[in-house]
Structures are given as C-alpha cells and as structure tokens.
Short mmCIF file of C-alpha atoms in Angstrom, two decimals:
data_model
loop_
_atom_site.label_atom_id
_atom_site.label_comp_id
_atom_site.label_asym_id
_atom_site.label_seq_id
_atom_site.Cartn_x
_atom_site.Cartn_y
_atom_site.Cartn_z
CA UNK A 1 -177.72 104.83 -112.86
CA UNK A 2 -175.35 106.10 -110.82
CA UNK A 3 -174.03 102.77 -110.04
CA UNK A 4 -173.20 101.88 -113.68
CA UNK A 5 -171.76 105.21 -114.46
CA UNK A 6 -169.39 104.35 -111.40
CA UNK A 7 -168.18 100.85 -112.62
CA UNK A 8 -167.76 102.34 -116.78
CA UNK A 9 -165.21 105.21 -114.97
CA UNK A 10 -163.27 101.92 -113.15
CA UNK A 11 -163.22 100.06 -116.01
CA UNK A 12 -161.94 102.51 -118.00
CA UNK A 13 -159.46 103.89 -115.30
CA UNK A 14 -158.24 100.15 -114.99
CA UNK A 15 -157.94 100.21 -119.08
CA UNK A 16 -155.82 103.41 -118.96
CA UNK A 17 -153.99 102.66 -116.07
CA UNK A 18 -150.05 103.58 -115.98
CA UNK A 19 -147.16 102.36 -113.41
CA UNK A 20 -146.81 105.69 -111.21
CA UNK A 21 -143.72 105.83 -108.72
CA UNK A 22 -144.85 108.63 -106.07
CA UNK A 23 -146.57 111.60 -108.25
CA UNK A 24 -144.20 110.89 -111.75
CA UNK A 25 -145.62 108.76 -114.41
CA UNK A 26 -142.56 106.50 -115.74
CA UNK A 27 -144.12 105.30 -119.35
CA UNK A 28 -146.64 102.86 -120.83
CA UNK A 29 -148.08 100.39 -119.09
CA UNK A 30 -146.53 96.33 -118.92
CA UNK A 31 -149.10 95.65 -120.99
CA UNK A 32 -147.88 98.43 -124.14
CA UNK A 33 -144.69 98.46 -123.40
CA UNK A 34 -141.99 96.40 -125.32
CA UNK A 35 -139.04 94.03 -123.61
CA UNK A 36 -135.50 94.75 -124.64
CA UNK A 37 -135.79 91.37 -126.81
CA UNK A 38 -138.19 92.83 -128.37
CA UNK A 39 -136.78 96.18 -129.25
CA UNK A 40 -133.17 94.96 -130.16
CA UNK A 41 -134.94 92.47 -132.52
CA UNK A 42 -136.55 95.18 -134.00
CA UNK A 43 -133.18 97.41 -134.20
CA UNK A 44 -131.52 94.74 -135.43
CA UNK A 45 -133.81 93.58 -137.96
CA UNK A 46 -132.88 92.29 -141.17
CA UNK A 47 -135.47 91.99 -143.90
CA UNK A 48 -134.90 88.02 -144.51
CA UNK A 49 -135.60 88.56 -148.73
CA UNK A 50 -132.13 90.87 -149.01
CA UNK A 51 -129.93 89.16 -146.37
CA UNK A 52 -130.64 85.79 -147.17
CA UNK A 53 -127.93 83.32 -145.75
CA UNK A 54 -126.53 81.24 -148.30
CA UNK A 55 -124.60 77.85 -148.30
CA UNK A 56 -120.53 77.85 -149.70
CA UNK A 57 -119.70 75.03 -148.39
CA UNK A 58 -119.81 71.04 -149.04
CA UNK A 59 -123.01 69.29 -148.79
CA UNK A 60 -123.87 68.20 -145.22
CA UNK A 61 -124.15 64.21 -145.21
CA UNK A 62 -127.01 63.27 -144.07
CA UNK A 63 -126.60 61.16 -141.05
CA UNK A 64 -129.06 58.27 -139.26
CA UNK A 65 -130.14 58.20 -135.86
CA UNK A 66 -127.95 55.00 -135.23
CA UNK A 67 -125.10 56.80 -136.67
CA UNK A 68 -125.82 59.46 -134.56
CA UNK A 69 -125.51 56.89 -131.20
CA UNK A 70 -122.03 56.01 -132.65
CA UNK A 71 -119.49 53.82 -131.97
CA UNK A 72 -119.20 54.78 -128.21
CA UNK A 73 -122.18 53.82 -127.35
CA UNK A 74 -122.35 50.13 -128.44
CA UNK A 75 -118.58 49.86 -126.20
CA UNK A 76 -120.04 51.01 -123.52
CA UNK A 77 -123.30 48.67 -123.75
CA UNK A 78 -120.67 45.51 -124.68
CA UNK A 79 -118.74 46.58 -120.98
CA UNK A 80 -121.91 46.72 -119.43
CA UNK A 81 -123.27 43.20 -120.39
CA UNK A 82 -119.37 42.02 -119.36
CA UNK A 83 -119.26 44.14 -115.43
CA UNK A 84 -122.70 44.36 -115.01
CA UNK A 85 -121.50 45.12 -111.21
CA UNK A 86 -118.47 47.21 -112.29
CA UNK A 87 -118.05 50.72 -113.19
CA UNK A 88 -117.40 51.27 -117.06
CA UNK A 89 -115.65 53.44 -119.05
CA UNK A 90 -115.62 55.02 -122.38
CA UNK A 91 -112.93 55.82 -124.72
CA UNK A 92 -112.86 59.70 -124.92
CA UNK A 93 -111.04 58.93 -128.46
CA UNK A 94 -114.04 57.24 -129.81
CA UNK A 95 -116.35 59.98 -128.75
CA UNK A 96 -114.52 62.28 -130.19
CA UNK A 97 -114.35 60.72 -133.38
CA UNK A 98 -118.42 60.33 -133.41
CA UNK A 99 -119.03 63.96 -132.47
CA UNK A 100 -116.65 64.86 -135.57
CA UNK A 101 -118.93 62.37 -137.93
CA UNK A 102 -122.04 63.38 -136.87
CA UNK A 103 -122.76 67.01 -135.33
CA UNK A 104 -119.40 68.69 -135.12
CA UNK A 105 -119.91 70.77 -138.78
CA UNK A 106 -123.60 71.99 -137.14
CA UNK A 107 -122.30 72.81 -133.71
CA UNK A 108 -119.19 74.57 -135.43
CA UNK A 109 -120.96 76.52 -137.63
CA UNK A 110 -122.82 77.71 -134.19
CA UNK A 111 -119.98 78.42 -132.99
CA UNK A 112 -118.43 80.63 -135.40
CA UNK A 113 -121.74 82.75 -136.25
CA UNK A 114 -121.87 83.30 -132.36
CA UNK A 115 -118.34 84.99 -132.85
CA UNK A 116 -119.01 86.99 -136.15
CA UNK A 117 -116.80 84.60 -138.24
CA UNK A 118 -118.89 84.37 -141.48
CA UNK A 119 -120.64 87.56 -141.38
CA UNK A 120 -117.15 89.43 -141.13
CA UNK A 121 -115.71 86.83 -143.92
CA UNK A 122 -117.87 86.31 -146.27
CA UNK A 123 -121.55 88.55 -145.35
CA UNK A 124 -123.86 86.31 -145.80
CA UNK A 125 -122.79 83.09 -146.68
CA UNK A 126 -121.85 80.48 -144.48
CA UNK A 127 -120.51 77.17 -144.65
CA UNK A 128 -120.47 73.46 -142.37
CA UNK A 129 -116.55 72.89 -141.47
CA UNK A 130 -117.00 68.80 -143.05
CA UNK A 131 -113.01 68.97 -142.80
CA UNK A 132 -111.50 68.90 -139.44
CA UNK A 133 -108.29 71.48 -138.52
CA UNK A 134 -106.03 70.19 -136.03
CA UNK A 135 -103.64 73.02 -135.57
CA UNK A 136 -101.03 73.01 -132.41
CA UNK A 137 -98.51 75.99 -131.34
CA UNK A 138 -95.42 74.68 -130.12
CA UNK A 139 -93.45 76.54 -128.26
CA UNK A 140 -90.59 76.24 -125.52
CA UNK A 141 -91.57 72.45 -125.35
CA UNK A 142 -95.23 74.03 -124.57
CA UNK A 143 -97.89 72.51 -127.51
CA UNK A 144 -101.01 75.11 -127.50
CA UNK A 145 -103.89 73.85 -129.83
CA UNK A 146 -106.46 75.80 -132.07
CA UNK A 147 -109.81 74.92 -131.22
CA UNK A 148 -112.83 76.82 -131.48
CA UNK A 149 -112.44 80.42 -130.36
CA UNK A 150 -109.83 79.55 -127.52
CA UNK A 151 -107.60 81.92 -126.02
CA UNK A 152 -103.88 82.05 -126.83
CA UNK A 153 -100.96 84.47 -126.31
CA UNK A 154 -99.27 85.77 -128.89
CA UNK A 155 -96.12 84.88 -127.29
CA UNK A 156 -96.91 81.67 -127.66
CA UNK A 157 -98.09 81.83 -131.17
CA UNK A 158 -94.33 83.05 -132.41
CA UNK A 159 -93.63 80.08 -134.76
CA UNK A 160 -95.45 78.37 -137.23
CA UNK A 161 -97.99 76.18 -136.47
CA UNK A 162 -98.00 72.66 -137.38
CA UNK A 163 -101.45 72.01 -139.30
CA UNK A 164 -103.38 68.06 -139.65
CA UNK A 165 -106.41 67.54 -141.63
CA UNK A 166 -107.42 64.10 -143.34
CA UNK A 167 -107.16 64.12 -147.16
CA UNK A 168 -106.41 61.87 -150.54
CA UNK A 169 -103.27 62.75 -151.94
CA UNK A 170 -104.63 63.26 -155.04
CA UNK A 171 -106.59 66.38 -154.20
CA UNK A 172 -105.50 69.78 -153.78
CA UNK A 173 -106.73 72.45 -150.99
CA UNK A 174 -105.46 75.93 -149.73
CA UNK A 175 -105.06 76.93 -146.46
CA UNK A 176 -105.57 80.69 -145.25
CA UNK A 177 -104.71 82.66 -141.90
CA UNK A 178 -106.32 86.12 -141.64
CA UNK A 179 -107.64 88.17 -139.17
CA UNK A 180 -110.51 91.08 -139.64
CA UNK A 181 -109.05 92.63 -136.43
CA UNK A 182 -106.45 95.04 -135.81
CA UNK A 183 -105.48 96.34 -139.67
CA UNK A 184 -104.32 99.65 -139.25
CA UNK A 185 -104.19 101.16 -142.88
CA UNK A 186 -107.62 99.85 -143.98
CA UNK A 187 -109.87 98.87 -141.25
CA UNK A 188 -112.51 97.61 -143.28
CA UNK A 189 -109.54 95.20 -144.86
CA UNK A 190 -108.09 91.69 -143.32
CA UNK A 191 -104.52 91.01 -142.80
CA UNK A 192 -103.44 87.84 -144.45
CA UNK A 193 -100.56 86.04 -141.44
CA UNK A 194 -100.61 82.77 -143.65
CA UNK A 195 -101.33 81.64 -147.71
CA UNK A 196 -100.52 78.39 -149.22
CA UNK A 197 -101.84 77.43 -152.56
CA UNK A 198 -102.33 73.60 -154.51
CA UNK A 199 -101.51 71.58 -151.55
CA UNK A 200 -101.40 68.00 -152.43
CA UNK A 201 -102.99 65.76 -150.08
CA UNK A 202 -102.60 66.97 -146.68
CA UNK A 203 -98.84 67.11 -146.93
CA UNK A 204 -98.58 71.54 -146.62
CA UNK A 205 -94.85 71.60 -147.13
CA UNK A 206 -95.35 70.96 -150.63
CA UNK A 207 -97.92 73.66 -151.39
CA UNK A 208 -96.96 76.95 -153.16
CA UNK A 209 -96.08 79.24 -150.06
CA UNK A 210 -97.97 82.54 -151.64
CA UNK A 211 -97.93 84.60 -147.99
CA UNK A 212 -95.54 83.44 -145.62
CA UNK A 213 -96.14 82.96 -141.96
CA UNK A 214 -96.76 86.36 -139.38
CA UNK A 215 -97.32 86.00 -135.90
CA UNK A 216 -100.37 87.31 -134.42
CA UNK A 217 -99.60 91.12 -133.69
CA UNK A 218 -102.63 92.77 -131.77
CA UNK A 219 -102.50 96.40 -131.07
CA UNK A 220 -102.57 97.47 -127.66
CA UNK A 221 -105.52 98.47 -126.00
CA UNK A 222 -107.95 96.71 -128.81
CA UNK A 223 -108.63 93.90 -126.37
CA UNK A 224 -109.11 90.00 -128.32
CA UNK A 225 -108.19 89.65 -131.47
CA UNK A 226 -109.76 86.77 -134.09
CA UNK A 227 -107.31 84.89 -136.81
CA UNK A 228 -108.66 82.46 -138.55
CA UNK A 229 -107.44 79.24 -140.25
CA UNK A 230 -109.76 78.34 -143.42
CA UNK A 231 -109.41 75.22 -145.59
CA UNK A 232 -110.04 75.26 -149.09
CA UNK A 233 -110.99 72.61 -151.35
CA UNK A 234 -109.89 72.96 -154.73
CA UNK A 235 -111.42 71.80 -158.01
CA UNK A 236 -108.28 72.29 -159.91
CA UNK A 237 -104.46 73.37 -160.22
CA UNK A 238 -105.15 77.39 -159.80
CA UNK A 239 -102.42 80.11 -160.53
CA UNK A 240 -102.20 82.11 -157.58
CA UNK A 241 -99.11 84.12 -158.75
CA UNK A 242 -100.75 87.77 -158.66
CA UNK A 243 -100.87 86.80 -154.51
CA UNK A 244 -97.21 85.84 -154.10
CA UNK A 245 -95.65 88.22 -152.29
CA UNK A 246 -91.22 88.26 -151.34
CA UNK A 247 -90.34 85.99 -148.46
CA UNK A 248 -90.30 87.54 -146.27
CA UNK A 249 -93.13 89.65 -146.14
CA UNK A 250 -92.68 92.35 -143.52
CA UNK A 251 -95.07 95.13 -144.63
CA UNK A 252 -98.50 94.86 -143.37
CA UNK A 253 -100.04 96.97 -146.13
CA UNK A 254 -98.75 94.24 -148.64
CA UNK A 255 -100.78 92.01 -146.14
CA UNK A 256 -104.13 93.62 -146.73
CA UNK A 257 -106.76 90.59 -147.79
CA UNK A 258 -110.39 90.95 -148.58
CA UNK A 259 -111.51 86.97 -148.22
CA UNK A 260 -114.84 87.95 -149.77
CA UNK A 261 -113.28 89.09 -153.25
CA UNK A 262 -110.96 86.26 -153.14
CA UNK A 263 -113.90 83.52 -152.70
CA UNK A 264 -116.04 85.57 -155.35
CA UNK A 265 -113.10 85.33 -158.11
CA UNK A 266 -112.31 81.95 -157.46
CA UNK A 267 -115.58 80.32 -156.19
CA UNK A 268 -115.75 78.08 -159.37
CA UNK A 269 -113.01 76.46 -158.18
CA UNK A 270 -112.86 76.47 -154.57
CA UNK A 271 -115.13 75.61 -151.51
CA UNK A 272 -114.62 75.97 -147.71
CA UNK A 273 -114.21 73.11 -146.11
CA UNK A 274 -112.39 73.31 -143.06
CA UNK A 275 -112.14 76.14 -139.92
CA UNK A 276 -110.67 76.62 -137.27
CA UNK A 277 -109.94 80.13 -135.07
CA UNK A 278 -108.43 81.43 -131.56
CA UNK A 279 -108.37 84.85 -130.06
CA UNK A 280 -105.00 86.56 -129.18
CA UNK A 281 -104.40 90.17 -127.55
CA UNK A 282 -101.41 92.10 -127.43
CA UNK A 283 -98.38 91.47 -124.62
CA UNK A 284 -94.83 92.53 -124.00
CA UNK A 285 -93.05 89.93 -126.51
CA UNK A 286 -94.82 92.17 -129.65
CA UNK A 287 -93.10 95.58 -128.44
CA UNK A 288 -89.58 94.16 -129.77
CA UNK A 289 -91.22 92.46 -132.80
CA UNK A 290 -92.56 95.71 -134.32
CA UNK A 291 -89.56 97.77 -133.47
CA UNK A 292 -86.81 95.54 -134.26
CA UNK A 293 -88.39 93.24 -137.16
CA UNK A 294 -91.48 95.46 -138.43
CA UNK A 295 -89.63 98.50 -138.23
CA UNK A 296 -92.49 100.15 -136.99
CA UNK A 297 -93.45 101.77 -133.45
CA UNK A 298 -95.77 99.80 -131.45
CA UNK A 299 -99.55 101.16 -132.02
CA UNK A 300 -101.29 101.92 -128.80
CA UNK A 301 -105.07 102.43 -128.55
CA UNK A 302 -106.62 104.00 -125.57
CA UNK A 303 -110.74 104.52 -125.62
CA UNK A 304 -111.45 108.17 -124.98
CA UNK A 305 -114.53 108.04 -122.13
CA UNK A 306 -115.93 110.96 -120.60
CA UNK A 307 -114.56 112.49 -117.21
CA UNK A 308 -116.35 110.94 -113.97
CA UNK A 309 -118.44 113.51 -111.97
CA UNK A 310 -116.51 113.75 -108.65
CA UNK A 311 -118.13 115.00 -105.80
CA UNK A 312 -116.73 117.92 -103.65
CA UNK A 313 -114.25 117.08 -101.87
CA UNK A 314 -114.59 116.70 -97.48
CA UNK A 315 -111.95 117.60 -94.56
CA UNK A 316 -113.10 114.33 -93.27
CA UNK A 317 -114.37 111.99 -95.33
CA UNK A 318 -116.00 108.69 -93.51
CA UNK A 319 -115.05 104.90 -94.74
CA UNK A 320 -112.77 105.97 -97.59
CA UNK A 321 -109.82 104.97 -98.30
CA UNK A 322 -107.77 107.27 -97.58
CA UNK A 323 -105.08 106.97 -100.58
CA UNK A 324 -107.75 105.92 -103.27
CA UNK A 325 -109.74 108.90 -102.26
CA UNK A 326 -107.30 111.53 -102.41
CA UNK A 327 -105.97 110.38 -105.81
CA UNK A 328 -109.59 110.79 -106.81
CA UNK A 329 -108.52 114.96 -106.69
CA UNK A 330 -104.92 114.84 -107.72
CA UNK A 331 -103.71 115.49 -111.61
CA UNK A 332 -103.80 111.97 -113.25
CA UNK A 333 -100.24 113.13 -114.51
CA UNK A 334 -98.57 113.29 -111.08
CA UNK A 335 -99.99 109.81 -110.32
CA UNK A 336 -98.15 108.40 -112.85
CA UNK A 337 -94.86 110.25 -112.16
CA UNK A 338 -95.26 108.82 -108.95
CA UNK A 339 -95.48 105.14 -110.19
CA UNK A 340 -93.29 105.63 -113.25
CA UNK A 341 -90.58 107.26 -110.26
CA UNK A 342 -90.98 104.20 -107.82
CA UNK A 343 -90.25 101.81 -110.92
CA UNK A 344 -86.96 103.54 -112.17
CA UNK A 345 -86.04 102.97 -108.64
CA UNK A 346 -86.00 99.31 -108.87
CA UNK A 347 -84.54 99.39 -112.50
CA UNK A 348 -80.46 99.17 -112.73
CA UNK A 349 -78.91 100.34 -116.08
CA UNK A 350 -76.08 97.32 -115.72
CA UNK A 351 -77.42 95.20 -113.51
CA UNK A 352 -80.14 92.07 -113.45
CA UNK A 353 -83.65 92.79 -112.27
CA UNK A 354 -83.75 90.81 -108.92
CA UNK A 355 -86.11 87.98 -109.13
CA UNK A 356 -89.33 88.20 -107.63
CA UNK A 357 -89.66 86.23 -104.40
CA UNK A 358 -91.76 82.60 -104.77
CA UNK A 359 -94.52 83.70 -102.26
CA UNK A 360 -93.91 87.49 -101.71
CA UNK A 361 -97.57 88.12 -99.87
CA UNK A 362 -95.69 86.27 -97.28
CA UNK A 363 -92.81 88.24 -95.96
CA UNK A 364 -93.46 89.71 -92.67
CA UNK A 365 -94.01 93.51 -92.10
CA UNK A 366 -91.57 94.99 -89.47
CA UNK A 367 -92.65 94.77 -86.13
CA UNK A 368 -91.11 97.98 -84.78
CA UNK A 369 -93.50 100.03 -86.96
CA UNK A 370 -97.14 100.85 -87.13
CA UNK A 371 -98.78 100.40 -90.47
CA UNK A 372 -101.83 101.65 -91.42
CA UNK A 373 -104.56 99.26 -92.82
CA UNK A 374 -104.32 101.38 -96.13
CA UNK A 375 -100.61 101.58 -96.09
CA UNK A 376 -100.73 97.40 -95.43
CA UNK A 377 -103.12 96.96 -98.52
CA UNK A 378 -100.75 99.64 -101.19
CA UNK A 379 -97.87 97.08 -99.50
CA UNK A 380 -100.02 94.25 -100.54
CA UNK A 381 -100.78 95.02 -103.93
CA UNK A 382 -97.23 95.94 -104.90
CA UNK A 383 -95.95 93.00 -103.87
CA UNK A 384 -98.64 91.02 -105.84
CA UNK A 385 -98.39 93.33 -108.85
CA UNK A 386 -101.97 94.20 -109.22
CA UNK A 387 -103.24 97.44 -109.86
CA UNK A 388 -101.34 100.65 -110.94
CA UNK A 389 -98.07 98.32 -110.09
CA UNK A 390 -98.57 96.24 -113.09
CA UNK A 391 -96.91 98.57 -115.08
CA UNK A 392 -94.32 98.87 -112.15
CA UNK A 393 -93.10 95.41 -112.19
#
C-alpha cells in the first residue's frame, strides 16, 4: 500500500512539474507553454473568411516542366556533348530570360508581400508582375537600376528615370511612381513622384504626362523609404483629366494619392501588370531641394526613447574609457557645443574646405608627444569620420 501511494504522488509530481531556477518558479512548463511562433501567429491572426487575398492581376500562364528547364539548359547539354573534357559555360542572358518566362511573376510577388507592397497598396489584393520593368537612374555617367527592393540614394535618383517594358504598339498602359512612406500632411495617404496616362506601346514619351516627375525626398530620421513603379494595362482610352495637375508640380499636398481608390474607380478598365520598387533614405543633396525648390524647411524626425539608467558615478573607474565614460555624466547639450565648436573651426566663410587626405588613418602621430590610447582612438575616429564626427566633417 504504501508503495503505490508513493509512485501515484511521483507520478503526479512529474505531471505537475514546473522549470524552477533556485527557489522562484519562472512559468508553465515546456510542455504548456507556447513558442513565440506560436504566439505572434496568434497576435497576428487574421480570420482567413474576411481577409481573403484576392487576384488583380493577369492570369498566370501556366507553364510545363520542360519549359520550366528552358532554353539554358539544352546550351549547356549541346556544349557538353561538344567538350565533354572542357569546362562549359552558360549564357547569363538566356537564364535570365527563362527565369522571367517561367517563375519570375511567383518569386516577385514573394518578394513584394515580404516588403508590405500589396498590403500597403491595395489591402488585400495582390497581383503576379507578367510584365517586366526595366528602370535605370542615370546619373553623372553612373546608370543605377530598379530591381526588386534594392537600395539607392536619392542623390542618385535626381533625374528621371528611363523606363523599358515589352509591349504591342497598339495597346495602351499607365505607369505610376508612389511611395506610402514619408507623406507628411496625411500619413495614411501616398505621394504620387510620377503619373502617365494612355501610353501607346511602350514608347512613354507619348503618354499624357498627368503628374510630372519628383525625386525621392525622405525625411530625415525615418530610415528606408519604398517608391514604387506600377504598370498598368489598359482596356481602353481613359480620361484622366481630374488627375492632371500644373507642370510643375511642387506642392506635396497636391501629390497626395490613395492607389486603392484609384484601382477601385477604374478597375474595369485597368489591371496591374508590371512592378518594380527600391528603397531610398534621406542625405545631404535633399536639404537644398526642399529649401530652394520646395520652398519648404527640411523635416527632421528624431524617435523619442526613454533615458538610460546610468549608474553612479566612481573616482576611479576600472577598464573604461576614459572620454566615453565621462560623457556618459555630462549635459548632452555641451557635447554637442563641443563638436558643433571643433567643426566651425575647420569651416572658412571665403575659403574652400581643404580636401580630405587619400589615406588619412595613415599620417603619423608626432613623436615628441605622448598620446594616450584614448586620445589615439578620438584621433582615429576623426580622421575616419565615424562617430559624433560625422556631423563634423
């Protein structure tokens, strides 16, 4: 008896059982507890009846297996049976070229969902890019192309872009640039950079120009921006007159866009057929575009976090730098006198900044002076520009 009345209290203890550090009891047990999959799926849970994803876009052709092999793969197994001892190669063109055929609109579509594309476009439809978008930046001789969520600067994205797609001249498409970043009257609105209406063909200089073309301008301090080129197929000639706005168009609220309402007024007519995006935050070229040509002062953002818990400060205070950790109890607005001081130092009202040396980690410290390893490291990162001296340079 008093054997089985031991081994029900085990079994029950083993049952009950909870993971114990020291005396504290931290929650359930493994085998109760849920996995952070498993609670963010349930936070973020979407009943599948409501939010149902629907299809805008042109049918998906359905493609074979030996399709799906493509044209690469029969060179490369002709150049095999030729060099059977030789090394072959493969025309990166005609890969290409298969990959847009066959499984480019699927892994686009991927793509584009994984950065928030459709859901901040167009909620819960979605579409299969069928239409490729080859759009290239050029700029000071430098080409930067569009791809798929690729970073460039908005520097570089001053000018127009020149936009490709494949087309019969006897259709008509629209092509859109907006961006659901960065509007400052409405935030829940796009700004429209780019709208041109009834292109024939693929030729876009012969489209109506509706919107005309604004560079990317990210805020400061919002981090990556998304703009977004869409291609639209159109069913007919369509009067887009109510959109055309005086060339050029320099106020952003006249740029406001809602690509949702557009599609849902004109979705008789039109279907998405072609996307392409990049990501762009702000730099020093924008500062003199929204003074000079927006009119406007340059929006700054800065995130408002909590103060740090700082521990009491120590006479001597072991391994610690010794600069870093008395800034650590100094008023954050004398650190930047400081730095904003050393900088008007090195700027001349009528004179030429002096150009920054090729390899300036590499001039020599003097010899007739001790440095300390701190000193040696503030010396290192000015030179370099990192840091605090960013904004010094």
């Amino acid at each position: 008896m008093s054997n089985r009345l031991f081994y029900s209290l085990y079994s029950y203890s083993i049952k009950n059982q909870q993971i114990r550090h020291g005396s504290r009891i931290s929650g359930k047990s493994p085998i109760l507890a849920k996995t952070l999959a498993e609670r963010l799926r349930d936070m973020n849970y979407r009943d599948p009846d409501i939010h149902c994803k629907v299809d805008i876009g042109l049918p998906l052709p359905k493609v074979s297996n030996k399709e799906m092999r493509g044209e690469s793969l029969k060179e490369k197994k002709e150049k095999n049976s030729s060099k059977r001892n030789q090394k072959s190669s493969i025309d990166l063109k005609l890969v290409k070229n298969d990959w847009l055929k066959t499984s480019a609109p699927l892994e686009i579509r991927k793509i584009a969902e994984h950065y928030g594309i459709f859901n901040d476009l167009y909620g819960d439809a979605y579409f299969h890019p069928l239409i490729h978008l080859s759009v290239d930046y050029n700029f000071d001789d430098i080409i930067a192309k569009v791809s798929r969520g690729n970073f460039i600067t908005a520097k570089e994205s001053l000018n127009e872009p020149t936009v490709k797609y494949t087309a019969d001249a006897n259709t008509l498409w629209s092509l859109l640039l907006t961006t659901p970043d960065g509007n400052l009257s409405k935030p829940d609105l796009e700004i429209c950079h780019w709208f041109v209406g009834n292109i024939p063909g693929n030729s876009i200089e012969k489209g109506d120009l509706l919107v005309n073309y604004l560079r990317p301008i990210p805020p400061r301090g919002i981090g990556y921006c998304r703009y977004i080129f869409v291609l639209y197929k159109q069913d007919k000639k369509i009067d887009f007159s109510e959109y055309k706005k005086e060339q050029p168009c320099l106020q952003l609220v006249d740029r406001n866009w809602n690509t949702l309402e557009f599609y849902r007024k004109y979705q008789d007519y039109l279907t998405p057929a072609g996307l392409s995006f990049f990501q762009s935050e702000w730099d020093s070229s924008l500062t003199d575009f929204y003074h000079n040509v927006l009119k406007m002062r340059s929006p700054s953002f800065e995130y408002d976090f909590p103060e740090p818990y700082i521990k009491p400060q120590k006479w001597f205070p072991l391994r610690q730098p010794f600069n870093i950790y008395m800034d650590k109890y100094r008023d954050t607005k004398d650190i930047n006198k400081q730095y904003f001081m050393k900088k008007l130092t090195k700027i001349h009202p009528f004179k030429e900044d002096k150009p920054r040396p090729k390899y300036p980690n590499a001039i020599p410290y003097k010899e007739d002076e001790y440095i300390p390893t701190w000193l040696k490291l503030e010396i290192k990162k000015e030179r370099l520009g990192q840091g605090r001296y960013r904004e010094v340079q």
